[in-house]
Coordinates of C-alpha atoms in Angstrom, one line a residue:
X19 CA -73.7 -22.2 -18.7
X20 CA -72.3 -25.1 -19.6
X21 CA -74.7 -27.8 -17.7
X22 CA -77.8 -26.0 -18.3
X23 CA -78.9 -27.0 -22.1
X24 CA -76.9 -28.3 -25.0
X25 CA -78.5 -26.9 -27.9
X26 CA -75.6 -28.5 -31.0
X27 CA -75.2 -31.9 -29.7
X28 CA -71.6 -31.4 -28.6
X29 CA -72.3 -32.0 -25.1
X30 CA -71.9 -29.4 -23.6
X31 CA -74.2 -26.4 -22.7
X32 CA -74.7 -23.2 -24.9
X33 CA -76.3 -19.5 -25.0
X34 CA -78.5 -20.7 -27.4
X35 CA -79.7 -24.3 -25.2
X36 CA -79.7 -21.3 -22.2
X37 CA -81.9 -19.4 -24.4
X38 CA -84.3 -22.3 -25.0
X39 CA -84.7 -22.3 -21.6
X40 CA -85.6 -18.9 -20.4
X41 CA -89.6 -19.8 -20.2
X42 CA -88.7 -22.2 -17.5
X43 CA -86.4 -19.9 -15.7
X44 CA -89.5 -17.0 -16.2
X45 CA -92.4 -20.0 -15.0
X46 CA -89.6 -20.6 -11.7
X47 CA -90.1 -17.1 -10.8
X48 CA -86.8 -15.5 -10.8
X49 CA -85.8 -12.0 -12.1
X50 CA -81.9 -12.0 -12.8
X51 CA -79.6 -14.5 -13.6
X52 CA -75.9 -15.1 -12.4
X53 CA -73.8 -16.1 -15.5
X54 CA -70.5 -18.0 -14.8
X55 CA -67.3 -17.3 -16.6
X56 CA -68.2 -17.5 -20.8
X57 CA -64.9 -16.5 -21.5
X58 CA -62.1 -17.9 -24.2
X59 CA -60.2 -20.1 -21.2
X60 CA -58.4 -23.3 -21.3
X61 CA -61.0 -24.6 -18.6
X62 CA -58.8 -25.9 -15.9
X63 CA -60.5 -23.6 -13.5
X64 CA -64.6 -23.9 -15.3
X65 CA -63.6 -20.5 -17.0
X66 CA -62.2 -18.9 -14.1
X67 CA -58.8 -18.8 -16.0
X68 CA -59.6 -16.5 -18.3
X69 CA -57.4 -16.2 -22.0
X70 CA -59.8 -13.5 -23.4
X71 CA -62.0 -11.1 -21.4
X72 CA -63.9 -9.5 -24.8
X73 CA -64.3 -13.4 -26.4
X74 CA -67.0 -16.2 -25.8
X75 CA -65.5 -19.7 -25.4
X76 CA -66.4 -21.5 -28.5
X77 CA -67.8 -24.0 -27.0
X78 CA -70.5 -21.9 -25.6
X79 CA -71.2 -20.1 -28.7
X80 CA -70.9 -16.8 -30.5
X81 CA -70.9 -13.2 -29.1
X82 CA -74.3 -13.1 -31.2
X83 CA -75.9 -16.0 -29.5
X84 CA -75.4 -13.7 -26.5
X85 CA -76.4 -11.1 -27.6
X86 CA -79.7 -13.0 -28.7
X87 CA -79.9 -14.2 -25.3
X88 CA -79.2 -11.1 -23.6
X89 CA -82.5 -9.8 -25.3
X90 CA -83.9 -12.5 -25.0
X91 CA -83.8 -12.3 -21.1
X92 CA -84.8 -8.7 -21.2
X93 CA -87.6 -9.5 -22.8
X94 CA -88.7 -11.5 -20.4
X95 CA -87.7 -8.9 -17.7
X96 CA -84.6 -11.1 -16.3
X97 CA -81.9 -9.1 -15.8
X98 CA -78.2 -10.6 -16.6
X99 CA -75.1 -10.6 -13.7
X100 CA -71.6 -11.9 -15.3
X101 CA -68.3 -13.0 -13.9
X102 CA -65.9 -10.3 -13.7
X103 CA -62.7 -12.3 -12.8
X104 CA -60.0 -9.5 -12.2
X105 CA -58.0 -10.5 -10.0
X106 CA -56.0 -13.4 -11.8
X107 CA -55.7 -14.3 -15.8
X108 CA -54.7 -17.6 -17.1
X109 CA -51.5 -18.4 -17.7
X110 CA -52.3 -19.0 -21.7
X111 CA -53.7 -15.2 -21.5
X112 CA -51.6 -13.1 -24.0
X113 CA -51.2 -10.2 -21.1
X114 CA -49.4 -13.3 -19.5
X115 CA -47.0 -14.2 -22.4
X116 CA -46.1 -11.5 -23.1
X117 CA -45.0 -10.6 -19.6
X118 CA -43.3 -13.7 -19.2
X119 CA -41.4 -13.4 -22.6
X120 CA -38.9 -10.7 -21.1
X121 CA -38.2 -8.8 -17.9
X122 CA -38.0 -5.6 -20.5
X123 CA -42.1 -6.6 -22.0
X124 CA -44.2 -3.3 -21.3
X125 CA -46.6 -5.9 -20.3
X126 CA -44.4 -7.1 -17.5
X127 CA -45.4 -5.1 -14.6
X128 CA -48.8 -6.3 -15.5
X129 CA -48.5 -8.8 -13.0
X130 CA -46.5 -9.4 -9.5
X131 CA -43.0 -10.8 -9.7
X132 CA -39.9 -11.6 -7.5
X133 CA -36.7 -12.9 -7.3
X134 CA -37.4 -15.5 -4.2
X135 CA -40.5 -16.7 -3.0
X136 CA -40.0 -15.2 0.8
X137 CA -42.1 -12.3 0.3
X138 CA -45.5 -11.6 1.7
X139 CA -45.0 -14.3 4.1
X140 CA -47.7 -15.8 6.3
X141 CA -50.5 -15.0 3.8
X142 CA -52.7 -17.9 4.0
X143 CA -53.0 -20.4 0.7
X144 CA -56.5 -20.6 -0.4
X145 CA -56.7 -24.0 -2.4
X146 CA -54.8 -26.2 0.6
X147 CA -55.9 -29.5 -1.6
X148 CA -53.4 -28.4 -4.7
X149 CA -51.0 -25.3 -3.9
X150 CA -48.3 -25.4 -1.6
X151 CA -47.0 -21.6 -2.2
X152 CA -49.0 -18.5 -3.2
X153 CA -45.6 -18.5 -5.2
X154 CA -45.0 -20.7 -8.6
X155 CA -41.8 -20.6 -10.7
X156 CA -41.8 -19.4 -14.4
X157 CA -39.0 -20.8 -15.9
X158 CA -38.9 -19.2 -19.4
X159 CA -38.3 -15.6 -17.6
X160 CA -36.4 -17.2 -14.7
X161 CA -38.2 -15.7 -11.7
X162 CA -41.4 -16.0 -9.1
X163 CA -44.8 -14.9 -9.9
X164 CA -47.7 -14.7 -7.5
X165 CA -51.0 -16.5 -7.1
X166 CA -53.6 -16.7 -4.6
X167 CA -55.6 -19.6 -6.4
X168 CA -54.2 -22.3 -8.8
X169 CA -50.5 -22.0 -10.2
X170 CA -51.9 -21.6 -13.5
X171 CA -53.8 -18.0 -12.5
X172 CA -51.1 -15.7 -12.3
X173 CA -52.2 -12.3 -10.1
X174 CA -52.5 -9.0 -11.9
X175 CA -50.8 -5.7 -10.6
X176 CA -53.3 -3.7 -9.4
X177 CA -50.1 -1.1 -8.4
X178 CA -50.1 -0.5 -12.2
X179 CA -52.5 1.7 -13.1
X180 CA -53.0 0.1 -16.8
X181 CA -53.9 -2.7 -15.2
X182 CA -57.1 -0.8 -13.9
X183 CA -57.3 0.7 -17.0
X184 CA -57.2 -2.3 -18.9
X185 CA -60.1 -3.9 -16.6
X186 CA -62.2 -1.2 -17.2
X187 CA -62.5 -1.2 -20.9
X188 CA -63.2 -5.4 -20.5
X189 CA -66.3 -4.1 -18.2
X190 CA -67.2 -1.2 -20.7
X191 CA -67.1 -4.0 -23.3
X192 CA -69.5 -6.1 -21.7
X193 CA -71.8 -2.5 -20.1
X194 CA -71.7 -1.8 -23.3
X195 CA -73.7 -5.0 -24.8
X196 CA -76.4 -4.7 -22.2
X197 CA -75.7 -6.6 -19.7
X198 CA -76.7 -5.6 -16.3
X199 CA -74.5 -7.0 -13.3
X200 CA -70.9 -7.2 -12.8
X201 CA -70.1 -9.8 -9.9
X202 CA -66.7 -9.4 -9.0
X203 CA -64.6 -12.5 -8.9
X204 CA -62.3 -12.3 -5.1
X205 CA -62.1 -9.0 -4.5
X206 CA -60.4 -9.1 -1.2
X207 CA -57.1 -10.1 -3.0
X208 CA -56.6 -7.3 -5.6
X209 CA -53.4 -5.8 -3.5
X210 CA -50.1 -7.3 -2.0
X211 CA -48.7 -5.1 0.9
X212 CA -45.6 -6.6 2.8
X213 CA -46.6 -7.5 6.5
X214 CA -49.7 -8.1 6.0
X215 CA -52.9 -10.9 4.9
X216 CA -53.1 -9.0 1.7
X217 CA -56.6 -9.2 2.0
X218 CA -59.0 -6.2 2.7
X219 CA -56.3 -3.6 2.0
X220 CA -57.2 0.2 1.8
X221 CA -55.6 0.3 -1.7
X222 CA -58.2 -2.4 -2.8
X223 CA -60.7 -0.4 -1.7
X224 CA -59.5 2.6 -3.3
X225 CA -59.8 0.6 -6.8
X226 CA -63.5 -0.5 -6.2
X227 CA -64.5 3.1 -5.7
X228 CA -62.9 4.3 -8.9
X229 CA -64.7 1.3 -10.7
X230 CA -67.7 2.5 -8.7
X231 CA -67.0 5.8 -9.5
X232 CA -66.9 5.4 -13.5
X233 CA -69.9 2.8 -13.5
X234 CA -72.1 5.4 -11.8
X235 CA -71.4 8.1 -13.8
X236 CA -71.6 6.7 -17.1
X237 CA -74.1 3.6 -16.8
X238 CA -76.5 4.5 -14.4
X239 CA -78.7 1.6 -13.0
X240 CA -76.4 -1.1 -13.6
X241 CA -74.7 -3.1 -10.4
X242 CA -71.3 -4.6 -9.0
X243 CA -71.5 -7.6 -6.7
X244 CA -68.6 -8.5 -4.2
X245 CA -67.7 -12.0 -3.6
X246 CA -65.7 -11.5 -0.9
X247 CA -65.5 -14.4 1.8
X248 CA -64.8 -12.8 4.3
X249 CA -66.5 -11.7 8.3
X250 CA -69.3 -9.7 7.9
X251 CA -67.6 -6.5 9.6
X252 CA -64.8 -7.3 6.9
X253 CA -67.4 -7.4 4.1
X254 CA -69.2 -4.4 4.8
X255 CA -66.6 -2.4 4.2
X256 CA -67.0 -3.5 0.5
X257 CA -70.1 -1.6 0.4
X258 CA -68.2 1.2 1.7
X259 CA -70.7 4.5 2.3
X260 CA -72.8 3.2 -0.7
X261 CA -69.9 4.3 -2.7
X262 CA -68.0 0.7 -3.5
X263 CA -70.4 -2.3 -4.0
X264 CA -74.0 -2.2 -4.6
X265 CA -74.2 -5.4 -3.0
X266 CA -72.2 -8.4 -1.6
X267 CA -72.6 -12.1 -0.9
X268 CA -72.7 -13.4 2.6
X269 CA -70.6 -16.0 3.0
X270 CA -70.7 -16.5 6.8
X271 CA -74.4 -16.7 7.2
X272 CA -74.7 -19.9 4.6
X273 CA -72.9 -22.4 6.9
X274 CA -74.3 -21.3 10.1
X275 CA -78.0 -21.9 8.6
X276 CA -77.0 -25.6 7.7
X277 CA -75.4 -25.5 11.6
X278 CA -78.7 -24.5 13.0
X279 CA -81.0 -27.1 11.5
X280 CA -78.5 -29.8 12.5
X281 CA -78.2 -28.5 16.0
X282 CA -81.5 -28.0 16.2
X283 CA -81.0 -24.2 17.9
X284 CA -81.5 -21.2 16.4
X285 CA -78.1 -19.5 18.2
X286 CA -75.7 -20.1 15.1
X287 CA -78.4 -18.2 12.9
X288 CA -78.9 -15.0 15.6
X289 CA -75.3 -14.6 16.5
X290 CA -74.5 -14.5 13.0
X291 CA -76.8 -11.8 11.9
X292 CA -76.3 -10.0 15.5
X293 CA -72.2 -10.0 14.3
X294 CA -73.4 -8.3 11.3
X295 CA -73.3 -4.4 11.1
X296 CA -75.9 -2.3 9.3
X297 CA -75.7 -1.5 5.7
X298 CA -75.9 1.4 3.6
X299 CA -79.6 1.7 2.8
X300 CA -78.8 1.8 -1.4
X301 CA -77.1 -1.9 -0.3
X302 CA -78.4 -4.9 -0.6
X303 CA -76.9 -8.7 0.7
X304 CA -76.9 -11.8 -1.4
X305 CA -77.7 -15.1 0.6
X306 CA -77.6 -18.7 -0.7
X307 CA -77.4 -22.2 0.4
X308 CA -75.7 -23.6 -2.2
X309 CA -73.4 -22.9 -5.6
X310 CA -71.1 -23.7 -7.8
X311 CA -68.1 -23.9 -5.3
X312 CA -67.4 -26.0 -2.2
X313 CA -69.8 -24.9 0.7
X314 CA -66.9 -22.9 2.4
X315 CA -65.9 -23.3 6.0
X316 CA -63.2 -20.9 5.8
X317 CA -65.1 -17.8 7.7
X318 CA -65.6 -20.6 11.0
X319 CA -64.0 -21.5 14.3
X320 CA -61.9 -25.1 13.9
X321 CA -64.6 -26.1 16.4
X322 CA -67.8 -25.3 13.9
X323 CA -65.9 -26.8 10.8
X324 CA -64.9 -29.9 12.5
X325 CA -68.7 -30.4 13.6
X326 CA -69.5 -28.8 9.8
X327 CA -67.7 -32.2 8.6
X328 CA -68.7 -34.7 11.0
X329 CA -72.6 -33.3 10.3
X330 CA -72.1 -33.1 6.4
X331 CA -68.9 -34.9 5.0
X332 CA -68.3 -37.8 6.9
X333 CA -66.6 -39.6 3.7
X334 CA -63.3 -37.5 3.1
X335 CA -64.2 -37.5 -0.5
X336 CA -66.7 -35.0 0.0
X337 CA -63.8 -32.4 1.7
X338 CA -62.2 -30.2 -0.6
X339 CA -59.6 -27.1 0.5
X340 CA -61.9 -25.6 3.4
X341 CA -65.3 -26.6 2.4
X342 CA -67.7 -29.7 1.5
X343 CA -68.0 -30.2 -2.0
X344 CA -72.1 -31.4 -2.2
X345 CA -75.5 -30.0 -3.1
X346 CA -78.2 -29.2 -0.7
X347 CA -80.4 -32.4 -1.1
X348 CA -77.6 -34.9 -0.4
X349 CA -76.4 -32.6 2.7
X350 CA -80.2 -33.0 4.2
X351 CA -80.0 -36.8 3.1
X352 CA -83.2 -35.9 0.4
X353 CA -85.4 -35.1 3.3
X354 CA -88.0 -33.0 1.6
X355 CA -88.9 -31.5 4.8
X356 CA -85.6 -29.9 5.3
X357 CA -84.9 -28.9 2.0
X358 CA -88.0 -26.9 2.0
X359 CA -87.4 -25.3 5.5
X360 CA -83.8 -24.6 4.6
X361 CA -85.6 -22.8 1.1
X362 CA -87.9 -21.3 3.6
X363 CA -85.2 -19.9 5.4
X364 CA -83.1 -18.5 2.5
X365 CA -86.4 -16.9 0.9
X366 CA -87.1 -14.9 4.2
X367 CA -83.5 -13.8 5.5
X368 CA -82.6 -10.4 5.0
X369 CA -81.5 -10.2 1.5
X370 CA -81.6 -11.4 -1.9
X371 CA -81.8 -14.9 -2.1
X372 CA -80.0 -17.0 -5.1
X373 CA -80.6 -20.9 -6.1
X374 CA -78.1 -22.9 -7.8
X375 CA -79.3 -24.9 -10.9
X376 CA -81.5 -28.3 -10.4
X377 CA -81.5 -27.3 -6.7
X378 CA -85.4 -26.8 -7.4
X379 CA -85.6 -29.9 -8.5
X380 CA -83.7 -31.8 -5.3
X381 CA -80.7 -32.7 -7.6
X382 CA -77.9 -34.6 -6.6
X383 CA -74.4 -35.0 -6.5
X384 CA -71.5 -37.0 -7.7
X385 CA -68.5 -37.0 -5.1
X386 CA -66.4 -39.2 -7.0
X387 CA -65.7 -36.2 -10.0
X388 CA -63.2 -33.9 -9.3
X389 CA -62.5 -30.7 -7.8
X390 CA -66.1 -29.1 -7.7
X391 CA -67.3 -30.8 -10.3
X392 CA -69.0 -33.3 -8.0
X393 CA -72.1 -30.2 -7.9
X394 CA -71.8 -29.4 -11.3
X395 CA -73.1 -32.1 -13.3
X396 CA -75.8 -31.7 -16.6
X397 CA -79.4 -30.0 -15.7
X398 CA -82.1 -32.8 -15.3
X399 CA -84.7 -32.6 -17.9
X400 CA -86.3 -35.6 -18.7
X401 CA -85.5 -39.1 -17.4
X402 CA -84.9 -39.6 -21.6
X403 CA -81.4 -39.4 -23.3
X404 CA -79.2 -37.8 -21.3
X405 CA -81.3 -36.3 -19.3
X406 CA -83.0 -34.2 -22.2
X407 CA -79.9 -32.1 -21.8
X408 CA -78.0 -33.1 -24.7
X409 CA -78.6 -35.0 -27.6
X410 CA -75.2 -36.1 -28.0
X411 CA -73.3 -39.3 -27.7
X412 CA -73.2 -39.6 -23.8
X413 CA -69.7 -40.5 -24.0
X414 CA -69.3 -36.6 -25.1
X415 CA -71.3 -35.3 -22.4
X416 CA -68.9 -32.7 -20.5
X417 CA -69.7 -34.4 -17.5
X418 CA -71.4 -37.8 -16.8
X419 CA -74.8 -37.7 -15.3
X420 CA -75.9 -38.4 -12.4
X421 CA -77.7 -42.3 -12.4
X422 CA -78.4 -43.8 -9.1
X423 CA -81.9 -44.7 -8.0
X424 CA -82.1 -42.2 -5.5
X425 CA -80.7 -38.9 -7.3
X426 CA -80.6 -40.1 -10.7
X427 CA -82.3 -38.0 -13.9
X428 CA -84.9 -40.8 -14.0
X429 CA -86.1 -40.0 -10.6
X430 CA -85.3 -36.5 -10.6
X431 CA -85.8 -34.5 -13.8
X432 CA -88.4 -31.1 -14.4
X433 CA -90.5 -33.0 -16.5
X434 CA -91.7 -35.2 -14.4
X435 CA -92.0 -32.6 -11.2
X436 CA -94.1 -30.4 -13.8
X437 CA -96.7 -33.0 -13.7
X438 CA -96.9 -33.8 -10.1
X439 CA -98.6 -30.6 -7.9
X440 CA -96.8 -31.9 -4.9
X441 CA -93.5 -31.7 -6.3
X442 CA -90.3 -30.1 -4.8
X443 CA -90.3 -28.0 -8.5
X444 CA -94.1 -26.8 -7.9
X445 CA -93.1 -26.1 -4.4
X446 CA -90.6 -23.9 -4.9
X447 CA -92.6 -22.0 -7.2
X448 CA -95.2 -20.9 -5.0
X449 CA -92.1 -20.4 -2.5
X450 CA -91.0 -17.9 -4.7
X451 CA -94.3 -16.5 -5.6
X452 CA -94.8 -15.7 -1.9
X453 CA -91.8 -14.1 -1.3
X454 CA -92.2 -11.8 -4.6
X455 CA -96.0 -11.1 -3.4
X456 CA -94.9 -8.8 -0.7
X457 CA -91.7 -6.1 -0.2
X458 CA -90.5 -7.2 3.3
X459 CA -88.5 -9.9 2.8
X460 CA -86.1 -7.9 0.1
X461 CA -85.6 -4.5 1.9
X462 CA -87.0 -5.1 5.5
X463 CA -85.8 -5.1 8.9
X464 CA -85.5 -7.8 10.9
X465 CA -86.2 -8.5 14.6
X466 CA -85.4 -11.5 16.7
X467 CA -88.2 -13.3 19.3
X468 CA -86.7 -15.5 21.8
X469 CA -89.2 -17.7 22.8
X470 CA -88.0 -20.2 25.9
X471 CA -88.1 -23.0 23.2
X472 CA -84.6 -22.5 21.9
X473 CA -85.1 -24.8 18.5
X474 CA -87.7 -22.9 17.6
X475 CA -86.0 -19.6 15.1
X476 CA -88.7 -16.7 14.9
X477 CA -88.0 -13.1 14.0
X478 CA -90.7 -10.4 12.3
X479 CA -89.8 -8.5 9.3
X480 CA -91.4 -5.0 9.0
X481 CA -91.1 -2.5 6.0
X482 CA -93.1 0.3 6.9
X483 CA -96.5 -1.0 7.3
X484 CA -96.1 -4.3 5.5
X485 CA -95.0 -7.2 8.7
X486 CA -94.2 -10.7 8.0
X487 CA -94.0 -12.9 11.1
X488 CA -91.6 -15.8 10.3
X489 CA -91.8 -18.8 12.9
X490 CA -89.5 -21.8 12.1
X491 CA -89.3 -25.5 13.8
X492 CA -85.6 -26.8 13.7
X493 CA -86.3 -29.6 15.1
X494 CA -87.2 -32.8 13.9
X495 CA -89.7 -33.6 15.9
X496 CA -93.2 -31.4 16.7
X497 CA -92.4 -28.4 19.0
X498 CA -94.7 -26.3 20.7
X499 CA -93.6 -22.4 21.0
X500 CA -95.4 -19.6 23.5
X501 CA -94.5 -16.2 21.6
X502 CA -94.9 -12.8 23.5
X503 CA -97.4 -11.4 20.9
X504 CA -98.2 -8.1 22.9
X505 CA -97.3 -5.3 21.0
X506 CA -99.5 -7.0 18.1
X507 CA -102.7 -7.1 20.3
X508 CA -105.6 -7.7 17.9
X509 CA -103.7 -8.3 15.2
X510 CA -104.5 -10.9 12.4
X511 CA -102.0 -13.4 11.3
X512 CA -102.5 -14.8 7.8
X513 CA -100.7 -17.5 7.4
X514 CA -98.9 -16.5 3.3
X515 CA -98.9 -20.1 1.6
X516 CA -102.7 -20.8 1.8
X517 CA -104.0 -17.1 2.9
X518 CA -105.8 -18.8 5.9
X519 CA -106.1 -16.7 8.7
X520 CA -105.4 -18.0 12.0
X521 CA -106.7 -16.4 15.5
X522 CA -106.2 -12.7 16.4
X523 CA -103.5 -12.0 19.0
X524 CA -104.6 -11.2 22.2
X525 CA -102.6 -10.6 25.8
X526 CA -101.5 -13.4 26.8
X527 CA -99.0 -15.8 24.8
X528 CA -99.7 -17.0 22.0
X529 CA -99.5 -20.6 21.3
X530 CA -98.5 -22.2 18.1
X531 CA -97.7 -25.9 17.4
X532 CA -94.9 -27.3 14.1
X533 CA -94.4 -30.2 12.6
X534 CA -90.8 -31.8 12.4
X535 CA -89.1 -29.2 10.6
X536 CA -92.0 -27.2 9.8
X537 CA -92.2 -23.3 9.1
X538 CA -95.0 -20.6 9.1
X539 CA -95.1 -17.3 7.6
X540 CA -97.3 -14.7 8.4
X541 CA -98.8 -11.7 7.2
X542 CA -99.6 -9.8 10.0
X543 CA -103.1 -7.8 9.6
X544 CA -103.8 -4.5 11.6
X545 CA -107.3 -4.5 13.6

């Protein structure tokens, strides 16, 4: 929200500059969009401490500028997911203050208290950079309360059931507008039982089903996303039997695809997706390379996060808690050949895929900002004032920009990729316009070839009749693959970017030479 657009000149983005913007968004090619938190907040999590679920944060605008936005994107036929961040409140929240005012507050059991900081032991602490307890001390009521994020985001009481109650009326409020996604904000941590991770309890996902429950039965058609880092075995339990989530990100997959093309073999990718278990078929998997947080390495052996760093963050600067705080250009050191096979990759994995902001585009990073705000600097416009994102002072600017020769808005901005056909921008489109051309990739199967050429990744996607065959070059240098073609005797591949079609299959192997880095997907044509 707030690096997109700045449409008042106070430097900082806004529903309306968001607005402005939706005719790029449309011309990209994507059909929803993933709102971060909007909410009234003091800011030191980017809105994930939340002081008022049913209230926009001034800065951002007016409930009525997003409501103008919401319709807005409908018209357009982009649907809207929000942040539902339930788990935690800010500290400022009133639900908080008023708990902490008395031990007697009706509003105390709202959230999890004690009288040491020795229980739940063993559960691990999530930000390692800044917390040293999952315990912090209030000292106006005298006592402990619990957090699994930063000190300042007190846990709610999931045991109380006003709690749920109280939830559920902030996602009526918000149902109610319109909008047409809920993405659940760390689901996994909704419970505390004693002796265990309090993660993944059975009371947790008792809650989710009642959520699932009520959303089903009184607005039809709408969606709740997990974001739950977690395995994959642990994570498809948040779909439950198509009664919890309607979908779920997956967090394990992301690293091992950025393993792969470093390693140059395809096993990270295949043992990952082997590891995973089926879904229900009204399910669906979210998959991305990059976002708003650290690239997590929390779901990986010591062994794959320690080659995760020495690959990708060689300057401790770019470490934060378990994860590398960059964007994807940087990580593939602006290599426009890996970016794209990296994009090729994400657009043809089962599920739906998700870009982060200016990553079209090739935008940097700026390591040197705090916290994760190193990938969260102001959308590149223009190479004009400020980017063409604000037209403010720059000293007001949110954030500074980023302004090296390499990265920097002058070199990197949407206008100047909208006049060059060759451009990352115009390549992503047609990316995304031949993904969208066909139904495989979204709701397909997906079926491994293991040619004797190990950095060469190719799998074929089949929905009913429709077959993609997606052949991938991790290498850097030009590979040659033989690939056992049989069943597919006489059929036509058509290769999807240009619609050329290259020679029928026949009995013996077929023989296909890549380009460093270099990826292929075709249609496959009956006889």
């Amino acid at each position: 929200m707030r690096s997109f657009c700045d449409s008042n000149a106070d430097g900082i983005g806004d529903f309306v500059g968001l607005t402005q913007k939706l005719d790029y968004l449309q011309e990209l090619g994507i059909t929803a969009i993933w709102l971060l938190p909007f909410y009234a907040s003091p800011l030191r999590d980017d809105g994930y401490d939340v002081a008022d679920y049913t209230s926009i944060n001034a800065s951002y605008g007016s409930l009525e500028d997003f409501k103008a936005f919401l319709t807005a994107a409908h018209d357009r036929g982009i649907r809207i997911i929000i942040e539902m961040v339930l788990n935690h409140t800010s500290d400022q929240h009133p639900w908080f203050q008023e708990a902490r005012s008395s031990r007697e507050n009706p509003k105390r059991d709202w959230y999890v208290w004690s009288e040491t900081d020795t229980r739940y032991q063993g559960v691990r602490i999530i930000f390692l950079d800044t917390e040293m307890s999952n315990w912090a001390w209030d000292s106006i009521s005298k006592s402990y309360y619990w957090h699994r994020f930063f000190s300042h985001q007190p846990d709610l009481n999931f045991d109380n059931p006003a709690v749920l109650e109280a939830m559920w009326e902030v996602m009526k409020f918000w149902l109610n507008l319109g909008v047409d996604g809920l993405r659940l904000d760390a689901v996994p941590y909704l419970v505390e039982r004693e002796g265990t991770s309090c993660e993944n309890l059975p009371e947790t996902h008792a809650i989710i089903r009642e959520f699932r429950k009520r959303l089903d039965l009184t607005y039809p058609g709408r969606m709740l996303l997990a974001e739950a880092n977690q395995r994959p075995a642990d994570v498809c339990t948040y779909l439950g039997k198509g009664d919890e989530f309607h979908a779920a990100f997956h967090f394990p997959l992301m690293p091992r695809m950025f393993m792969a093309v470093k390693q140059e073999d395809r096993k990270p990718i295949i043992e990952i997706l082997e590891q995973t278990p089926e879904i229900p078929d009204s399910c669906q998997w979210c998959i991305f390379l990059r976002n708003h947080d650290e690239l997590t390495l929390e779901m990986v052996t010591d062994t794959e996060r320690d080659f995760m760093y020495g690959a990708y963050a060689t300057d401790k600067t770019m470490r934060i808690n378990s994860g590398i705080r960059r964007r994807l250009a940087p990580m593939m050191d602006n290599d426009r050949r890996r970016i794209e096979l990296l994009n090729g990759l994400l657009m043809s994995m089962p599920g739906t895929p998700i870009v982060y902001y200016g990553d079209e585009i090739g935008m940097g990073d700026n390591i040197y900002l705090g916290d994760r705000g190193s990938v969260r600097t102001p959308m590149q416009w223009n190479g004009g004032t400020n980017a063409g994102f604000s037209s403010a002072d720059p000293e007001r600017l949110y954030s500074t920009l980023i302004s090296n020769t390499v990265y920097g808005y002058q070199a990197v901005n949407v206008a100047s990729q909208r006049r060059f056909d060759h451009s990352l921008l115009h390549w992503m489109k047609s990316l995304i316009r031949a993904r969208n051309s066909v139904r495989v990739f979204s709701r397909g199967s997906i079926e491994f070839l293991c040619p004797s050429n190990h950095r060469i990744l190719v799998y074929v996607r089949q929905l009913g009749e429709e077959q993609v065959l997606v052949v991938n070059n991790l290498s850097r240098s030009a590979q040659a693959v033989e690939l056992d073609m049989h069943r597919y005797r006489d059929y036509t591949p058509i290769e999807m970017s240009g619609e050329n079609r290259f020679p029928r299959f026949g009995k013996r192997p077929y023989l296909l030479t890549l380009g460093s880095y270099q990826f292929y997907w075709f249609r496959l044509c009956q006889p």
